[in-house]
PDB file of C-alpha atoms in Angstrom:
ATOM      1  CA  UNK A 147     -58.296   8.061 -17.327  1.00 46.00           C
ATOM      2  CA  UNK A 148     -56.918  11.442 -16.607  1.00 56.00           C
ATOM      3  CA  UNK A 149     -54.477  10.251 -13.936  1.00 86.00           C
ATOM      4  CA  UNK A 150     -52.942   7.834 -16.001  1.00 94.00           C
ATOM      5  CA  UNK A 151     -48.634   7.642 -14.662  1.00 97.00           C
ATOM      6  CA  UNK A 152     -48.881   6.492 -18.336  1.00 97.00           C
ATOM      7  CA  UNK A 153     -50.405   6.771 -21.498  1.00 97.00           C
ATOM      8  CA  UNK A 154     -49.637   5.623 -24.861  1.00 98.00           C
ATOM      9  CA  UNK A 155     -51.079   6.108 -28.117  1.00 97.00           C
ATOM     10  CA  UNK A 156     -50.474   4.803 -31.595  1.00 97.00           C
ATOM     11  CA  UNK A 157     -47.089   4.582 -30.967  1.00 97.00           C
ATOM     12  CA  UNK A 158     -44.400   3.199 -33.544  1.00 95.00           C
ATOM     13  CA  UNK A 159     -40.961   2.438 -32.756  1.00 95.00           C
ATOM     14  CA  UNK A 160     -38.871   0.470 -36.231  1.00 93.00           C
ATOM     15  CA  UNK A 161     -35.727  -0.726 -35.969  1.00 87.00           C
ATOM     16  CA  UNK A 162     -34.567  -2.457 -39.109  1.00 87.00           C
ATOM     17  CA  UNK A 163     -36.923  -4.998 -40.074  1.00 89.00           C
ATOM     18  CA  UNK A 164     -38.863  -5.186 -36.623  1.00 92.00           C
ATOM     19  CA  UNK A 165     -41.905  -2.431 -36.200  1.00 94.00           C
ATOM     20  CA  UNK A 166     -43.234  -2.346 -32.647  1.00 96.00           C
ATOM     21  CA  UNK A 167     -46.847  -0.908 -33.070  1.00 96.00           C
ATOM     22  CA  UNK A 168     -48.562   0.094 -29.571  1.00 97.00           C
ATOM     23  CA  UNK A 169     -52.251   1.386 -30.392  1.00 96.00           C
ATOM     24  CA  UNK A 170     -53.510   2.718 -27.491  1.00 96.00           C
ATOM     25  CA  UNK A 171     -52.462   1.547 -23.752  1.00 97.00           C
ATOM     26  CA  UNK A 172     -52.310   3.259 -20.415  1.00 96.00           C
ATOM     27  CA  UNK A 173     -51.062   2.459 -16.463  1.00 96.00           C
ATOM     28  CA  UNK A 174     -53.185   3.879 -13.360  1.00 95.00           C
ATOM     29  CA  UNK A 175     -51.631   4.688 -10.136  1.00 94.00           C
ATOM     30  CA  UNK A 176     -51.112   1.189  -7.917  1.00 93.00           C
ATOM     31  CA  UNK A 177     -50.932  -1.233 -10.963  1.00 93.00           C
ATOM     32  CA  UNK A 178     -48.268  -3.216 -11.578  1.00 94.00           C
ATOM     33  CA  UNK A 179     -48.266  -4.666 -15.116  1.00 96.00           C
ATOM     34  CA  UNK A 180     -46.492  -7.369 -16.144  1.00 95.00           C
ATOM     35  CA  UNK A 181     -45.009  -7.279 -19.986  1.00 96.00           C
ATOM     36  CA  UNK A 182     -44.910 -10.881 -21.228  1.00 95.00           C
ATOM     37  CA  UNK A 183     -44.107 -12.384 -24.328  1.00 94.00           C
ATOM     38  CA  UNK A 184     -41.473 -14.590 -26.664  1.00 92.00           C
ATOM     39  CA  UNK A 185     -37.844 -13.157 -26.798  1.00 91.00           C
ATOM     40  CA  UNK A 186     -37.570 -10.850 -29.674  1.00 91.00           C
ATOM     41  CA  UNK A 187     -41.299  -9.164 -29.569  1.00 94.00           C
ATOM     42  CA  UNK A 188     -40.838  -5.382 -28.215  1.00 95.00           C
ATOM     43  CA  UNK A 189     -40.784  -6.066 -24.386  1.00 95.00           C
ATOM     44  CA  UNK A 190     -37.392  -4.309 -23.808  1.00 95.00           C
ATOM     45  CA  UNK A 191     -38.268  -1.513 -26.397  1.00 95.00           C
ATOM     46  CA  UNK A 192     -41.285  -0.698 -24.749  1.00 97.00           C
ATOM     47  CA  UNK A 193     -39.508   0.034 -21.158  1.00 97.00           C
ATOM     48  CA  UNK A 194     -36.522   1.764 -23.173  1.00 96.00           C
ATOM     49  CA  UNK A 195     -39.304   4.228 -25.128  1.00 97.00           C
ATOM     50  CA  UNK A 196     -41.702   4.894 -21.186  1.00 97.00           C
ATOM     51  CA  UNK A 197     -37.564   5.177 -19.798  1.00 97.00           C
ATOM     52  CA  UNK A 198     -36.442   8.049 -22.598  1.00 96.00           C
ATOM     53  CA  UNK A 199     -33.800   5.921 -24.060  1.00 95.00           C
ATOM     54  CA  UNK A 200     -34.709   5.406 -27.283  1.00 93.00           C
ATOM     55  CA  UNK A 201     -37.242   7.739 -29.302  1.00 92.00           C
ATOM     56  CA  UNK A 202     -40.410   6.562 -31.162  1.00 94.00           C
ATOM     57  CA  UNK A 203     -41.231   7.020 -34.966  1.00 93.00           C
ATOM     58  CA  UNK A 204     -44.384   8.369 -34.362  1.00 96.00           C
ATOM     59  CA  UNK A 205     -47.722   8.765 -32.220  1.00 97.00           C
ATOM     60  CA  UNK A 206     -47.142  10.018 -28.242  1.00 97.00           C
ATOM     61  CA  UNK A 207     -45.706   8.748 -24.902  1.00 97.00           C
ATOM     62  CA  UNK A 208     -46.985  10.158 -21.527  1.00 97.00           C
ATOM     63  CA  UNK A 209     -45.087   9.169 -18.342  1.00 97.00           C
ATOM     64  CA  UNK A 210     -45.838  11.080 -15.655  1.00 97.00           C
ATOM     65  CA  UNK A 211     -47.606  14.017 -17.863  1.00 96.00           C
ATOM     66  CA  UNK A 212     -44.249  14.074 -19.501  1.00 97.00           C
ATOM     67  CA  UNK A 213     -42.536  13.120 -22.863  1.00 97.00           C
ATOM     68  CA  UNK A 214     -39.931  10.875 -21.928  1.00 97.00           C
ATOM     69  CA  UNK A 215     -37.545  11.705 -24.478  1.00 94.00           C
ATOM     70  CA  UNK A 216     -37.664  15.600 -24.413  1.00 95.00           C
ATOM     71  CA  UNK A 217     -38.147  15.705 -20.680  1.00 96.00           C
ATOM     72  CA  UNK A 218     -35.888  13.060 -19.916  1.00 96.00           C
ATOM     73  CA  UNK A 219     -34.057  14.476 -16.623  1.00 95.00           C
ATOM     74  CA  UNK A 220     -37.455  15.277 -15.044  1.00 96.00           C
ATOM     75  CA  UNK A 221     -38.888  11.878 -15.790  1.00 97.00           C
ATOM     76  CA  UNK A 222     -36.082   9.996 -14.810  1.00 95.00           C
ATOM     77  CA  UNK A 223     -35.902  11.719 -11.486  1.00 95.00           C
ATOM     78  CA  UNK A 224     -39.277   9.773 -10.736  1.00 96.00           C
ATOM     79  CA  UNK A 225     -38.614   7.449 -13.164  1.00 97.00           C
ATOM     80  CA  UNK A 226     -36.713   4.357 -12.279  1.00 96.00           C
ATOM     81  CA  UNK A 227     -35.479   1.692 -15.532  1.00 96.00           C
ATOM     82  CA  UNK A 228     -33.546  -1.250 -14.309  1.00 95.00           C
ATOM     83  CA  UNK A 229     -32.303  -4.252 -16.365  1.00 93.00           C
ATOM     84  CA  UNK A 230     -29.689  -6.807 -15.624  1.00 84.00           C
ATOM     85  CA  UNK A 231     -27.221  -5.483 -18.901  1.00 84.00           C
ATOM     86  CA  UNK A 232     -26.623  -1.558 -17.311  1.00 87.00           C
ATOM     87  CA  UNK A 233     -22.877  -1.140 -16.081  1.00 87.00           C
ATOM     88  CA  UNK A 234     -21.964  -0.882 -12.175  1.00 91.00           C
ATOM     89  CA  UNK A 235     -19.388   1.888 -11.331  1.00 91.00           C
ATOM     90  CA  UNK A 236     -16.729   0.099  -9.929  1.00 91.00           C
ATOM     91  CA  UNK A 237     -16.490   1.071  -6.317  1.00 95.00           C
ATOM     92  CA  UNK A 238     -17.179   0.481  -2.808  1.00 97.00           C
ATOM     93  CA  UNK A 239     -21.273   0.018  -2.876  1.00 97.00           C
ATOM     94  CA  UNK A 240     -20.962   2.893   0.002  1.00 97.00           C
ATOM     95  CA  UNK A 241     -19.395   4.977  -2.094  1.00 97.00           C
ATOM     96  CA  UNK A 242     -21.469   4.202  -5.227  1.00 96.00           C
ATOM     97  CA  UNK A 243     -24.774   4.894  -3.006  1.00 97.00           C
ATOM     98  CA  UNK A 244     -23.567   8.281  -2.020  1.00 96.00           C
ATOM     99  CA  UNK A 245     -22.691   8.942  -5.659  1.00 95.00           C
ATOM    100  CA  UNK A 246     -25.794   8.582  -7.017  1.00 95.00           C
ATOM    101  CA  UNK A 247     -27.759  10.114  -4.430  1.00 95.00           C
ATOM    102  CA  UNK A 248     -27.119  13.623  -5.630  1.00 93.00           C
ATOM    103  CA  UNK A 249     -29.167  13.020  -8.838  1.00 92.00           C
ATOM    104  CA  UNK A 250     -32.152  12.199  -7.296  1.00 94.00           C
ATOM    105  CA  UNK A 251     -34.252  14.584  -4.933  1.00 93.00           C
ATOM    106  CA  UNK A 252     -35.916  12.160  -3.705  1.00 95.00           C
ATOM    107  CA  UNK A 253     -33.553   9.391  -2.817  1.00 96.00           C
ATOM    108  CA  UNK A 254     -34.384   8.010   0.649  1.00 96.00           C
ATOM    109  CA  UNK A 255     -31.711   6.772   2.846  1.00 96.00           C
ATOM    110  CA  UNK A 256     -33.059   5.399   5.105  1.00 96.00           C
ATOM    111  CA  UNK A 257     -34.988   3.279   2.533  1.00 94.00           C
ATOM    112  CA  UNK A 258     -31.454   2.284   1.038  1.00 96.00           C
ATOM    113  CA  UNK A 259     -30.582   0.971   4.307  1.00 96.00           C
ATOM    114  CA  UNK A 260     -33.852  -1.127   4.395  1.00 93.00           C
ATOM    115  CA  UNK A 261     -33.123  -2.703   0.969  1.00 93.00           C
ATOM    116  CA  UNK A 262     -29.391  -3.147   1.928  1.00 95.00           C
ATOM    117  CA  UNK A 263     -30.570  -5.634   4.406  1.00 93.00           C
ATOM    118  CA  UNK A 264     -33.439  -6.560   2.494  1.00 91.00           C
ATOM    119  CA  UNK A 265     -30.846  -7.671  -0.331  1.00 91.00           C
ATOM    120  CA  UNK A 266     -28.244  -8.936   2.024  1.00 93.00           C
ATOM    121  CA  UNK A 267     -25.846  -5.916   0.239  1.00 95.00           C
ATOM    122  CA  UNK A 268     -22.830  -5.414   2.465  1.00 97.00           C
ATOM    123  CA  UNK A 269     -21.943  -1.752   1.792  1.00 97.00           C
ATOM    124  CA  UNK A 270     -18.262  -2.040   2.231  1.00 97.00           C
ATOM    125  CA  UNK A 271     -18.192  -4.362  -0.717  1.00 97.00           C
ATOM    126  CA  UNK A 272     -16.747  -3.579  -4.262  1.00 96.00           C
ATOM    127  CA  UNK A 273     -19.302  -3.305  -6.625  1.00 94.00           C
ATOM    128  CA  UNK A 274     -17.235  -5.163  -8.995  1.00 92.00           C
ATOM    129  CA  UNK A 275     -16.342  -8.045  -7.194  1.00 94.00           C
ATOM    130  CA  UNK A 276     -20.623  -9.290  -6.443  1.00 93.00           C
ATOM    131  CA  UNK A 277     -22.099 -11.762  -8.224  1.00 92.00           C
ATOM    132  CA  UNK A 278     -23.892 -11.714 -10.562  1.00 90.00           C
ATOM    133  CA  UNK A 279     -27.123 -11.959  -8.232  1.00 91.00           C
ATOM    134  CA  UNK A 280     -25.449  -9.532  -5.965  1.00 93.00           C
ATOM    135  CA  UNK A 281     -25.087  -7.153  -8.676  1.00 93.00           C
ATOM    136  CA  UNK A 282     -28.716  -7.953  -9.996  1.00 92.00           C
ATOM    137  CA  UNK A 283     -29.706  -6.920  -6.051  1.00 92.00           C
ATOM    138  CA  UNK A 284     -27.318  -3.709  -6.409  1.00 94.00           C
ATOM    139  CA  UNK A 285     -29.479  -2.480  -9.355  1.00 93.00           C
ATOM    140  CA  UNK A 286     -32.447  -3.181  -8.007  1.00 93.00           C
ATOM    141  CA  UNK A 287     -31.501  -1.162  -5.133  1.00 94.00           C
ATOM    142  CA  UNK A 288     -30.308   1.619  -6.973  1.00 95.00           C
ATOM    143  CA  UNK A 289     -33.829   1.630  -9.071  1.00 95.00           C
ATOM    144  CA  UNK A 290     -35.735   1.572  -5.549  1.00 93.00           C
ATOM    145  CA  UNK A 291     -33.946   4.003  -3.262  1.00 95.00           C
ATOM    146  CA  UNK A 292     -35.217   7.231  -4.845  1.00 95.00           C
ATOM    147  CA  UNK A 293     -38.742   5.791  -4.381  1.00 94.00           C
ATOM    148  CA  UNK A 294     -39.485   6.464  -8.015  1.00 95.00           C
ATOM    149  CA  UNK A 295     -43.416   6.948  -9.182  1.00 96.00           C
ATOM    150  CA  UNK A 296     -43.360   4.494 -12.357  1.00 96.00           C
ATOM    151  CA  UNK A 297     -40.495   1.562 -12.017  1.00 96.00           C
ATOM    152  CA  UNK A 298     -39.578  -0.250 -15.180  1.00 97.00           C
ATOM    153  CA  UNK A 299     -37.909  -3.637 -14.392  1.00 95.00           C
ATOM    154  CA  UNK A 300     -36.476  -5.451 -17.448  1.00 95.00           C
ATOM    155  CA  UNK A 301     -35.272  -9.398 -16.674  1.00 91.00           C
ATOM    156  CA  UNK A 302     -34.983  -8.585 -12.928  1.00 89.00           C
ATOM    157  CA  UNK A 303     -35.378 -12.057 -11.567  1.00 83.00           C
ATOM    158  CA  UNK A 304     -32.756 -13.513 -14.332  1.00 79.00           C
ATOM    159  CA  UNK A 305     -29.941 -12.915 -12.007  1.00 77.00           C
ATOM    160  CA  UNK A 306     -31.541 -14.159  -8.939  1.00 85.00           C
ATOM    161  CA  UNK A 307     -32.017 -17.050  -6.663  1.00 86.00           C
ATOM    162  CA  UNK A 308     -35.489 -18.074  -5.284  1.00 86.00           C
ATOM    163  CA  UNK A 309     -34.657 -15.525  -2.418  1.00 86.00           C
ATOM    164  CA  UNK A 310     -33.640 -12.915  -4.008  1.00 85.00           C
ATOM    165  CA  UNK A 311     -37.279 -13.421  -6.358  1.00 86.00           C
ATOM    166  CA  UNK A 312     -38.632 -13.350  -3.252  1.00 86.00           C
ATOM    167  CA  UNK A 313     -37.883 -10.206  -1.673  1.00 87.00           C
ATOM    168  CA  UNK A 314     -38.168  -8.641  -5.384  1.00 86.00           C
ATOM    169  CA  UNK A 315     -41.375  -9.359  -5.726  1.00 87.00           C
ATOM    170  CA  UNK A 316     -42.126  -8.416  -1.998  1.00 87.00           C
ATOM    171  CA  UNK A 317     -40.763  -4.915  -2.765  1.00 87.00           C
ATOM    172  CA  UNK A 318     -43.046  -4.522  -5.631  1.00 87.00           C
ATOM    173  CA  UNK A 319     -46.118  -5.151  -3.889  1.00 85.00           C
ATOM    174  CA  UNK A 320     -45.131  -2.692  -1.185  1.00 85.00           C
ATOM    175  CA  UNK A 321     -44.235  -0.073  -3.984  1.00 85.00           C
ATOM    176  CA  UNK A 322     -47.480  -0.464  -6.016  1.00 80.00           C
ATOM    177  CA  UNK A 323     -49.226  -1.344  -2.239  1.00 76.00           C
ATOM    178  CA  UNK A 324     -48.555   2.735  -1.909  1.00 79.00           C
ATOM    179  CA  UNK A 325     -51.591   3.422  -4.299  1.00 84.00           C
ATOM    180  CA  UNK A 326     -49.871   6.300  -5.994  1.00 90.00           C
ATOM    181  CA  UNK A 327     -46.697   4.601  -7.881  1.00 93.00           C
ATOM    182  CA  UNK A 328     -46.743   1.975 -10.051  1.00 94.00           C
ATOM    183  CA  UNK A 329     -44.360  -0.700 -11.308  1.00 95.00           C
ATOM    184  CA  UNK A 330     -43.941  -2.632 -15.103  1.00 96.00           C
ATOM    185  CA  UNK A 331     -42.120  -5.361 -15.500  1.00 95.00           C
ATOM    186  CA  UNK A 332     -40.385  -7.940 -18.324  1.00 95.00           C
ATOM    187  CA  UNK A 333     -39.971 -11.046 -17.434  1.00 90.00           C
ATOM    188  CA  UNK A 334     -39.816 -14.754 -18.784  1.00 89.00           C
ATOM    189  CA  UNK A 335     -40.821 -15.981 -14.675  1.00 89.00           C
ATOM    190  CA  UNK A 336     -44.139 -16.096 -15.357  1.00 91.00           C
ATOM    191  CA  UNK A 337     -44.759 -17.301 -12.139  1.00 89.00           C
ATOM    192  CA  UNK A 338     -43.403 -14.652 -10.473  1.00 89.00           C
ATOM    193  CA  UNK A 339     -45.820 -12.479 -12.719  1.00 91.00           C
ATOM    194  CA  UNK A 340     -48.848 -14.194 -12.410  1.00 90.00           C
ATOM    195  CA  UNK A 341     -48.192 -13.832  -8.827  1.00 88.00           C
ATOM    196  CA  UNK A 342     -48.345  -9.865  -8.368  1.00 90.00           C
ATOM    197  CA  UNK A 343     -49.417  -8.149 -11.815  1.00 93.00           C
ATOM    198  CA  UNK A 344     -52.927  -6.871 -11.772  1.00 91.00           C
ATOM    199  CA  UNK A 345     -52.717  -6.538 -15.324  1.00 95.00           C
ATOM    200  CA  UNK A 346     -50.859  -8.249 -18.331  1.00 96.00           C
ATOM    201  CA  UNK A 347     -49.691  -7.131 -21.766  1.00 96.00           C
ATOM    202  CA  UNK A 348     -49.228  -9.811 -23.870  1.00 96.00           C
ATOM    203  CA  UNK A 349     -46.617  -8.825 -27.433  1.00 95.00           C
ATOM    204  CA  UNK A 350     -45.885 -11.046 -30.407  1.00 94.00           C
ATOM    205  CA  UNK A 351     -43.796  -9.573 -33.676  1.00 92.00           C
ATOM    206  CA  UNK A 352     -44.594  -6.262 -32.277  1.00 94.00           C
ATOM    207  CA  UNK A 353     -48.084  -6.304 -31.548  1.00 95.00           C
ATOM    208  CA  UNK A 354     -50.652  -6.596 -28.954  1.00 96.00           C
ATOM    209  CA  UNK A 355     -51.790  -9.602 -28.665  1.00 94.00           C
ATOM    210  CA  UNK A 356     -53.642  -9.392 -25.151  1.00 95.00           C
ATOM    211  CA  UNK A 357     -54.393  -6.952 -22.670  1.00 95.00           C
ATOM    212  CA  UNK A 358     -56.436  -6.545 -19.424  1.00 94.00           C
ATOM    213  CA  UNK A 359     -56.710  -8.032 -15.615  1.00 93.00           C
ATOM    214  CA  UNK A 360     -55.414 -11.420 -15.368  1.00 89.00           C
ATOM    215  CA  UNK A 361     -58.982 -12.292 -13.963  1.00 89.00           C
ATOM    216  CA  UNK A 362     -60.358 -11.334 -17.686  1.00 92.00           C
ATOM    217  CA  UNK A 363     -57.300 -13.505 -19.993  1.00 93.00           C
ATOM    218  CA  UNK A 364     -56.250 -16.290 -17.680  1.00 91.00           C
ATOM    219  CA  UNK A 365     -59.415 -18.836 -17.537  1.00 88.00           C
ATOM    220  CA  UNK A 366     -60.268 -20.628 -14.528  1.00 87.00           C
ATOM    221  CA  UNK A 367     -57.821 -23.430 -14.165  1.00 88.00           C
ATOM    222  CA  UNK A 368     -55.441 -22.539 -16.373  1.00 91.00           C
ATOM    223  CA  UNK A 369     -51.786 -21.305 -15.574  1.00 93.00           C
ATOM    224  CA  UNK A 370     -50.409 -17.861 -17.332  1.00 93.00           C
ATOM    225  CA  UNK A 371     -48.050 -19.858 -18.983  1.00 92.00           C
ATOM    226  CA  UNK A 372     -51.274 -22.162 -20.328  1.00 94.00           C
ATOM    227  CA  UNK A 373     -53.099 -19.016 -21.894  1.00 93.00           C
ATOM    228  CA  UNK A 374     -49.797 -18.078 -23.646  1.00 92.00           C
ATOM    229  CA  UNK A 375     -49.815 -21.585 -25.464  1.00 92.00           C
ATOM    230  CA  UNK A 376     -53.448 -21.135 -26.456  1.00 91.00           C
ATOM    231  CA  UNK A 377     -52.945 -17.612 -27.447  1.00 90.00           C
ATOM    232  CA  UNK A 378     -49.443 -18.219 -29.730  1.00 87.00           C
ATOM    233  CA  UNK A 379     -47.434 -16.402 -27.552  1.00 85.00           C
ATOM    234  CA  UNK A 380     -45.177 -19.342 -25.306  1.00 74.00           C
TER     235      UNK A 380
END
């Protein structure tokens, strides 16, 4: 489709011995996709390629009507890429949130104050004295207060408690729930992501294995995490 907030095709990313291979794949507005698979198989290289961080070895990435890596300033200011590894600046979370609202246009204060108490984020804190959920809330935060158009979420339950998952996965529905922005997501809680993806990818060594609604792979009766046995991908 023509409105596609992204569109792959053929795309090949190497690094070393590993070959991610992507043939043809593409997210409408209001989806949320969830990108599931063994450690090791290309999840995390696919959101760094749709983010702009690292480049592909050939075939074309859309995100937004945009190449990622060539227009990477105007994609990531609607473009939001959070995993659990990226570095706080150490500083009052106040201070932090004010920093890194002149970068984005868009950024939405009085959202930030929503997910502040969403998160249970006490703004006068240090940013490096959280825990590590805490900080795993800060970056989510961070990812969410510009309102972004595609967010990419890489591990972002691996930090958090069942609360924290909850309110996550609450603010993705409400960001996909918008019917114009759409989220993907990496993540081994496959729970949490046969809970609110309307579509799966499913990668092994690199390639697509599965992909579609979760009504079309996951039979009646079975569990996500029961179609990834059958399919060789648990």
């Amino acid at each position: 489709m023509t409105n596609a907030l992204v569109q792959l095709n053929d795309v090949r990313c190497t690094r070393g011995s590993f070959d991610l291979h992507i043939p043809q794949w593409s997210v409408q507005p209001g989806q949320v996709v969830g990108l599931v698979g063994p450690n090791g198989v290309g999840k995390t290289t696919l959101l760094r390629l749709l983010a702009g961080i690292d480049p592909i070895q050939s075939g074309s990435i859309s995100v937004l009507g945009l190449n990622p890596a060539s227009d990477f300033v105007a994609v990531r200011s609607r473009c939001a890429f959070m995993s659990d590894e990226q570095a706080l600046f150490g500083m009052r979370i106040s201070k932090l949130l004010q920093f890194m609202s002149g970068y984005y246009p868009s950024w939405d204060d009085a959202h930030v104050g929503e997910l502040l108490e969403r998160f249970e984020l006490d703004p006068k804190a240090n940013s490096n004295e959280l825990s590590r959920g805490q900080s795993t809330r800060l970056r989510l935060l961070l990812a969410m207060a510009f309102r972004p158009d595609v967010l990419l979420l890489d591990e972002p339950g691996s930090g958090l408690d069942l609360t924290g998952r909850r309110e996550l996965l609450k603010s993705v529905v409400e960001i996909a729930g918008s019917g114009n922005r759409s989220v993907i997501i990496s993540s081994h809680q496959l729970g949490d992501v046969e809970r609110i993806c309307d579509r799966l990818m499913v990668l092994n060594d690199g390639k697509v294995l599965r992909e579609g609604t979760a009504e079309e792979l996951i039979q009646d009766g079975q569990t996500l995490e029961d179609a990834m046995f059958t399919w060789g991908a648990a």
